[in-house]
mmCIF file of C-alpha atoms in Angstrom:
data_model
loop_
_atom_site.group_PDB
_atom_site.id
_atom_site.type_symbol
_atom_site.label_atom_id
_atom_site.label_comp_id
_atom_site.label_asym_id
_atom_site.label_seq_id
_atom_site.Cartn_x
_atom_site.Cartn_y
_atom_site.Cartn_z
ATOM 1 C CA UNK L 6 40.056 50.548 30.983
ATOM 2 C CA UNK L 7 37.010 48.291 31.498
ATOM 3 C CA UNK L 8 35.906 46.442 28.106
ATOM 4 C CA UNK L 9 32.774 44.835 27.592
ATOM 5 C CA UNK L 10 32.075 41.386 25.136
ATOM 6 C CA UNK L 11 28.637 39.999 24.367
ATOM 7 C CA UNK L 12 28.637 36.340 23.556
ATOM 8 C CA UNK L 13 25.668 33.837 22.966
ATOM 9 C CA UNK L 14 23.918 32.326 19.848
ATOM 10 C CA UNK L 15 23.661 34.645 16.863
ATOM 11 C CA UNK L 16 19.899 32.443 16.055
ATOM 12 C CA UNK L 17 17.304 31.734 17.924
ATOM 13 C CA UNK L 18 13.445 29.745 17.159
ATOM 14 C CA UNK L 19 10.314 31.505 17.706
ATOM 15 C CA UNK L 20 9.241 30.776 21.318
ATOM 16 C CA UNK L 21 12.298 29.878 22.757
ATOM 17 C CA UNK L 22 14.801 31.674 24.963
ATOM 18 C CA UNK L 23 17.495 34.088 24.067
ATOM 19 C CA UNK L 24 20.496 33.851 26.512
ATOM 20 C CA UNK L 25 23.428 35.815 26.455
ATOM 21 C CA UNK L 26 26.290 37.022 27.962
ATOM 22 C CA UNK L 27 28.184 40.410 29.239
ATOM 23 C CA UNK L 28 31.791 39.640 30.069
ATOM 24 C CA UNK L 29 33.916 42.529 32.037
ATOM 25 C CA UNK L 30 37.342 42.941 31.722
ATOM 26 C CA UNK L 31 39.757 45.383 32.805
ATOM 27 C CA UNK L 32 37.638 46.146 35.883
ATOM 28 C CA UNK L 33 35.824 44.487 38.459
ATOM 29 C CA UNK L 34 31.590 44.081 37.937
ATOM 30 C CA UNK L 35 31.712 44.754 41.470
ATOM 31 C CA UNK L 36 29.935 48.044 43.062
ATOM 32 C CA UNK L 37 28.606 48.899 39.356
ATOM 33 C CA UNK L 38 25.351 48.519 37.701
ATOM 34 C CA UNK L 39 24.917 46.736 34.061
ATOM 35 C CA UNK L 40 22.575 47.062 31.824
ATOM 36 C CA UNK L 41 21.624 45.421 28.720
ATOM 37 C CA UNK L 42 20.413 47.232 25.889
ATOM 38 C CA UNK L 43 18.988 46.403 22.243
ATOM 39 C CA UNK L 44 19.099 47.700 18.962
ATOM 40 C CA UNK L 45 16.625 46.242 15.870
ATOM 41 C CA UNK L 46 18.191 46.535 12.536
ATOM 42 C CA UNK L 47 18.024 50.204 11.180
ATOM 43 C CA UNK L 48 16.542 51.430 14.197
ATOM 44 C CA UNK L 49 16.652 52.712 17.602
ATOM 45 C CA UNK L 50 17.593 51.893 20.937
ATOM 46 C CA UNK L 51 15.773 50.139 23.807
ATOM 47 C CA UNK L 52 16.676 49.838 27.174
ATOM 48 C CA UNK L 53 15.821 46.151 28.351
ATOM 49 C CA UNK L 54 16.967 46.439 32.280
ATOM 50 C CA UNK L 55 19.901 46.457 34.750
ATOM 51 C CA UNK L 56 21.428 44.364 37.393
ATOM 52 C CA UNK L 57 23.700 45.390 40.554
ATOM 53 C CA UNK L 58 26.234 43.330 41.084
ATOM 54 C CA UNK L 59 24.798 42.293 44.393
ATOM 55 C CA UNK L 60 21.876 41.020 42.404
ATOM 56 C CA UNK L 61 19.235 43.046 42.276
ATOM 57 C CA UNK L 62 17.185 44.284 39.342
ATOM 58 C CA UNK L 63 15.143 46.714 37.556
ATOM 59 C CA UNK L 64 13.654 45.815 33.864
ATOM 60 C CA UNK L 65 11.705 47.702 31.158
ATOM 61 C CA UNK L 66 8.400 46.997 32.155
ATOM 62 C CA UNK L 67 7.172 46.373 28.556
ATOM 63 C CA UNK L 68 9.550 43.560 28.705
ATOM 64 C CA UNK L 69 9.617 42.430 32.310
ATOM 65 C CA UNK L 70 7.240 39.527 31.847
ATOM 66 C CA UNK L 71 10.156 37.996 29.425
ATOM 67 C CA UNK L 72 13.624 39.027 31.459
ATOM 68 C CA UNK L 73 15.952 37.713 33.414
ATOM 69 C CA UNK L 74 18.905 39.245 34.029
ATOM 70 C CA UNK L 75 21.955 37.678 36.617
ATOM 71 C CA UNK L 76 25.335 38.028 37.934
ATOM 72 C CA UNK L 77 28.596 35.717 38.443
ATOM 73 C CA UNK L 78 30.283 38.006 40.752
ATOM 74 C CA UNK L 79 33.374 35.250 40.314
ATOM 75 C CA UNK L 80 33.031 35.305 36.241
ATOM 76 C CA UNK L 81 33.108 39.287 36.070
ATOM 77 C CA UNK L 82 29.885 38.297 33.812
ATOM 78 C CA UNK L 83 26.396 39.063 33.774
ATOM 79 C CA UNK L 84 23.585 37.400 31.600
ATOM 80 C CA UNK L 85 20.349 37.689 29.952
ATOM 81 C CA UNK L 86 17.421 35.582 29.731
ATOM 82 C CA UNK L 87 14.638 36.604 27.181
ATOM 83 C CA UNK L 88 11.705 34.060 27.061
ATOM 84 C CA UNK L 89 9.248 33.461 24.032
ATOM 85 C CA UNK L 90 10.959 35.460 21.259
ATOM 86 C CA UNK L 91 9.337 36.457 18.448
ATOM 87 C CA UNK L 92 10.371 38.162 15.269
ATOM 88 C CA UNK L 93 10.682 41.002 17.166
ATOM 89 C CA UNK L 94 12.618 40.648 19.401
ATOM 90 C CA UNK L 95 15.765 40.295 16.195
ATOM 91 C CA UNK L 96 18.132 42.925 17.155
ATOM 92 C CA UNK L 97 21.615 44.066 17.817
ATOM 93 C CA UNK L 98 22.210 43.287 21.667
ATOM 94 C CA UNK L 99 24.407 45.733 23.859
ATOM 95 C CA UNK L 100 25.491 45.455 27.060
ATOM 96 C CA UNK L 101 26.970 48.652 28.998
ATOM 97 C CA UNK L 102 28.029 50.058 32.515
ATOM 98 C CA UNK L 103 25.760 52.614 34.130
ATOM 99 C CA UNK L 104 26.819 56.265 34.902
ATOM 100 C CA UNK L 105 25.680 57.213 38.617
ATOM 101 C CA UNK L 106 25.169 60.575 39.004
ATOM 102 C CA UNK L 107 27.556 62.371 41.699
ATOM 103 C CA UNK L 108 26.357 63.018 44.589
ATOM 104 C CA UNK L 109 23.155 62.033 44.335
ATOM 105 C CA UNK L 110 23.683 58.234 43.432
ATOM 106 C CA UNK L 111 21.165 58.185 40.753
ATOM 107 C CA UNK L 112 21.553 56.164 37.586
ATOM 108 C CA UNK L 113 21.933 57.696 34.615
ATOM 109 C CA UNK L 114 24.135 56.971 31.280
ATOM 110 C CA UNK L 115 25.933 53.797 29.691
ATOM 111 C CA UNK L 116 29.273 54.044 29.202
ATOM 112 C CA UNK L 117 31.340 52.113 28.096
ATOM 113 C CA UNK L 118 29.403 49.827 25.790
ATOM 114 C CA UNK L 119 30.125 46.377 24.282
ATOM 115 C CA UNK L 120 30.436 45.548 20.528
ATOM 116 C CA UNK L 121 27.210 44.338 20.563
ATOM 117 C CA UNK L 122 25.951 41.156 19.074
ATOM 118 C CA UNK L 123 23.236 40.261 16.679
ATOM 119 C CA UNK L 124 20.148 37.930 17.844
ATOM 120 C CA UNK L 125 18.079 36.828 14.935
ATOM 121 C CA UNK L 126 14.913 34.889 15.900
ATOM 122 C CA UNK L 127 13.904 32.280 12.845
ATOM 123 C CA UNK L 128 12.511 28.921 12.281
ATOM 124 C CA UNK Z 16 7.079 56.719 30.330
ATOM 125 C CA UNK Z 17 8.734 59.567 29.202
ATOM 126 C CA UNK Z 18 8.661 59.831 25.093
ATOM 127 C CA UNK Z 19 11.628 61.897 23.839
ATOM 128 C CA UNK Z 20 11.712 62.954 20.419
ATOM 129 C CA UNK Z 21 15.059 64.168 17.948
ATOM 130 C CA UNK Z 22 14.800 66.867 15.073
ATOM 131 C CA UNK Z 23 15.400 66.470 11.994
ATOM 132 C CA UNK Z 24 15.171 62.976 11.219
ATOM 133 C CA UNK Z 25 18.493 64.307 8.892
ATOM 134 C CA UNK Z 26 20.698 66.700 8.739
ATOM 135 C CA UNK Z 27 22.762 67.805 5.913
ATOM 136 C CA UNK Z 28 25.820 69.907 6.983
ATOM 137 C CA UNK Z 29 29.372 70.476 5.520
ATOM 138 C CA UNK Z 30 32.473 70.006 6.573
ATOM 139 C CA UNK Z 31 33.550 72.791 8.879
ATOM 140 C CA UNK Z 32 30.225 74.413 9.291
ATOM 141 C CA UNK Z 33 27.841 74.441 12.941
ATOM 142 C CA UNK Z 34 25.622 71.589 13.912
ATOM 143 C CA UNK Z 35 22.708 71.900 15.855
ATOM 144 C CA UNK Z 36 20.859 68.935 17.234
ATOM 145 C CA UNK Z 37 17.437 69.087 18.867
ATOM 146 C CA UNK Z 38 15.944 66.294 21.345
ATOM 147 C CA UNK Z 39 12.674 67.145 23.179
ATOM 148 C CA UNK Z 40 11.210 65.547 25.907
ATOM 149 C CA UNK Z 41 7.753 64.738 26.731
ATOM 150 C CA UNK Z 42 7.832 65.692 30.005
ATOM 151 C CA UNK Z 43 10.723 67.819 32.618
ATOM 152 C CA UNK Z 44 13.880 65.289 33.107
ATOM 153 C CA UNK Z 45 15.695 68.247 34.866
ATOM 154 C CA UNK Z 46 19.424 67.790 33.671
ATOM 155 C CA UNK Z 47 19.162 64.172 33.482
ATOM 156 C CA UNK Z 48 20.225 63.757 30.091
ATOM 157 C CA UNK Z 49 22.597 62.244 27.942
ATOM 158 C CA UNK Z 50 24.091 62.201 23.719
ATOM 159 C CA UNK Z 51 25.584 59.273 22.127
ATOM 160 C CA UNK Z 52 27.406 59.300 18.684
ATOM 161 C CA UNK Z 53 26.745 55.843 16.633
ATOM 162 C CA UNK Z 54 28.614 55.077 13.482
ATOM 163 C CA UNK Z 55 27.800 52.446 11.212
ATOM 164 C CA UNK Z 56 28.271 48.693 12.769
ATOM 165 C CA UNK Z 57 29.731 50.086 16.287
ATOM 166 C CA UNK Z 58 28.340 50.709 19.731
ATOM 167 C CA UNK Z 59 26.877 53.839 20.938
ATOM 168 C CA UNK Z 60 29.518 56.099 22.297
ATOM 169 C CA UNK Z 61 28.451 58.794 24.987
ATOM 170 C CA UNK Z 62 29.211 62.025 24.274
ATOM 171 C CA UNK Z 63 27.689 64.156 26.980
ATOM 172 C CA UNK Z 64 26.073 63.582 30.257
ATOM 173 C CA UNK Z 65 24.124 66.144 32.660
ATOM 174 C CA UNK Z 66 22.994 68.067 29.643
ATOM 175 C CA UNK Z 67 26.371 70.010 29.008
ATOM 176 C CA UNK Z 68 29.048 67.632 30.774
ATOM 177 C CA UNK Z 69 31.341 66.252 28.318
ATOM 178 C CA UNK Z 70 32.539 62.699 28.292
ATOM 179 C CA UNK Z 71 36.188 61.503 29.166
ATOM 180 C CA UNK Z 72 38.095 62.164 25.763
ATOM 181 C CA UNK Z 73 35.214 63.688 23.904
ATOM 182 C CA UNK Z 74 36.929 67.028 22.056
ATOM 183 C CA UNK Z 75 35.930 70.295 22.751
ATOM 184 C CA UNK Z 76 33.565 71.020 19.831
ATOM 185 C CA UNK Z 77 30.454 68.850 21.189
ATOM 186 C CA UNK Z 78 28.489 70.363 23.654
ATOM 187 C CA UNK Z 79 25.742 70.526 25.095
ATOM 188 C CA UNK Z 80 23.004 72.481 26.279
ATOM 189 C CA UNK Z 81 19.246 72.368 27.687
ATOM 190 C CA UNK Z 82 17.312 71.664 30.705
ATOM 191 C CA UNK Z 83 13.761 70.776 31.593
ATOM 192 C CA UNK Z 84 12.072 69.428 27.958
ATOM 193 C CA UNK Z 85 14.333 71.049 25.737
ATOM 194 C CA UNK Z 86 17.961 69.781 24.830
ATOM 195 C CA UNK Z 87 20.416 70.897 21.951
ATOM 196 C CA UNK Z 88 23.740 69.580 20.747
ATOM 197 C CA UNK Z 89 26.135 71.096 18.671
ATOM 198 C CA UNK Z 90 29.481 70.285 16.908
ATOM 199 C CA UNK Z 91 30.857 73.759 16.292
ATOM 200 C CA UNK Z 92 33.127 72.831 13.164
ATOM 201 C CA UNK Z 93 31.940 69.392 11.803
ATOM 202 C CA UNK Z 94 35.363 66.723 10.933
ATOM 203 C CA UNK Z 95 34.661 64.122 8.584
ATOM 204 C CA UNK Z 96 34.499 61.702 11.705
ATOM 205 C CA UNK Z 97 31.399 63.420 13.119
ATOM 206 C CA UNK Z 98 28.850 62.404 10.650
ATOM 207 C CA UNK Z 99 26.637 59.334 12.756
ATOM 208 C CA UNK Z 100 24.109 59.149 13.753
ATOM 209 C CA UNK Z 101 23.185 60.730 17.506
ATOM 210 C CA UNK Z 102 20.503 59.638 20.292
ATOM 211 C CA UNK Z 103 19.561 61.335 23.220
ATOM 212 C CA UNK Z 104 18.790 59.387 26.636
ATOM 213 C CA UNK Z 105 17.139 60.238 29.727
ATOM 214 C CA UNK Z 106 17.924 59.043 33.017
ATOM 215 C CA UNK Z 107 15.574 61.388 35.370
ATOM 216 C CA UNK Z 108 12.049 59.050 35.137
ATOM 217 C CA UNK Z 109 12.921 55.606 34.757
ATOM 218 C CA UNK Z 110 11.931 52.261 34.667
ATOM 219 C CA UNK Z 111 11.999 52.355 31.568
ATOM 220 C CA UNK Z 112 15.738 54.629 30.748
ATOM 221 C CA UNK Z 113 14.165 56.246 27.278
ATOM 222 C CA UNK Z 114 16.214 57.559 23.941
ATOM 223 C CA UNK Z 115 14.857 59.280 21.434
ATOM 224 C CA UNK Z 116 14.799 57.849 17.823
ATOM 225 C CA UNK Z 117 17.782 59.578 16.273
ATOM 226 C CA UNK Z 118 19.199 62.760 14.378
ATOM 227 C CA UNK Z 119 21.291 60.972 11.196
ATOM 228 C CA UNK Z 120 24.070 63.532 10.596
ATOM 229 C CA UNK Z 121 25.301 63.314 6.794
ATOM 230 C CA UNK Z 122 28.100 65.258 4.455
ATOM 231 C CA UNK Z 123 26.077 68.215 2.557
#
């Protein structure tokens, strides 16, 4: 069954970037969609954007300005990229697989999920 | 963006008694809609997709119900595994993919 691990520095400063990474395995990241998603400490979730593994991309457009999300098709990874973090941006990152509805090919759930990884931003 | 919103914040229920969960949205997202189960310090887990479909492995006594703005869960005989806390997502108006804030599910 496909598994999902989040890697990247657990601390990042004000104003910098925030890079992590989604490694697959048990699958291939081909003909899916990914998605990363965050969590801030004792509360909800936000959806930050996905990536097809051909590339393209779709982002939460409260967040847009700030994202960059990639593939390495030849990894079985994808990445993000969050630019000029601020205290709030600390949160519990996620990434996932998205559900496509059948037959309609629409996007729709994450399933399964990584373990997630904490991203505190401090000075 | 569509705003979706869970009732109660809490909910107290015993061990072998009904659950109902409620999760409103602000506008129609058809069937487009999915439940997740988080415990505390793991991933979200999806429960149910489509409204009512159950997820691969999910037992029998989560389902789901609802269409247009108004969405219900239940857990018709609550195990001591069950109490999380549980999000709804919709997937029918997106950028952005919205959940609502939560229904925390604790032992009465």
């Amino acid at each position: 069954q496909v598994q999902l691990q989040e890697s990247g520095p657990g601390l990042v400063k004000p104003s910098e970037t925030l890079s992590l990474t989604c490694t697959v395995s048990g699958g291939s990241i081909s003909s899916y969609y990914w998605s990363w998603i965050r969590q801030p400490p004792g509360k909800g979730l936000e959806w930050i954007g996905y990536i097809y593994y051909s590339g393209s991309t779709n982002y939460n457009p409260s967040l847009k300005s700030r994202v960059t999300i990639s593939v390495d098709t030849s990894k079985n990874q994808f990445s993000l990229k969050l630019s000029s973090v601020t205290a709030a941006d600390t949160a519990v990152y996620y990434c996932a697989r998205v559900g496509v509805v059948v037959p309609a090919a629409m996007l729709g759930w994450f399933d399964p999920w990584g373990q997630g990884t904490l991203v505190t931003v401090s000075s | 963006e569509i705003v979706m919103t869970q009732s109660p914040a809490t909910l107290s229920v015993s061990p072998g008694e009904r659950a109902t969960l409620s999760c409103r949205a602000s506008q129609s997202v058809s069937s487009n809609l999915a439940w997740y189960q988080q415990k505390p310090g793991q991933a979200p887990r999806l429960l149910i997709y489509g409204a009512s479909t159950r997820a691969t492995g999910i037992p029998a006594r989560f389902s789901g119900s609802g269409s247009g703005t108004e969405f219900t869960l239940t857990i018709s005989s609550l195990q001591s595994e069950d109490f999380a806390v549980y999000y709804c997502q919709q997937y029918n108006n997106w950028p952005p993919f919205t959940f609502g804030q939560g229904t925390k599910l604790e032992i009465k």
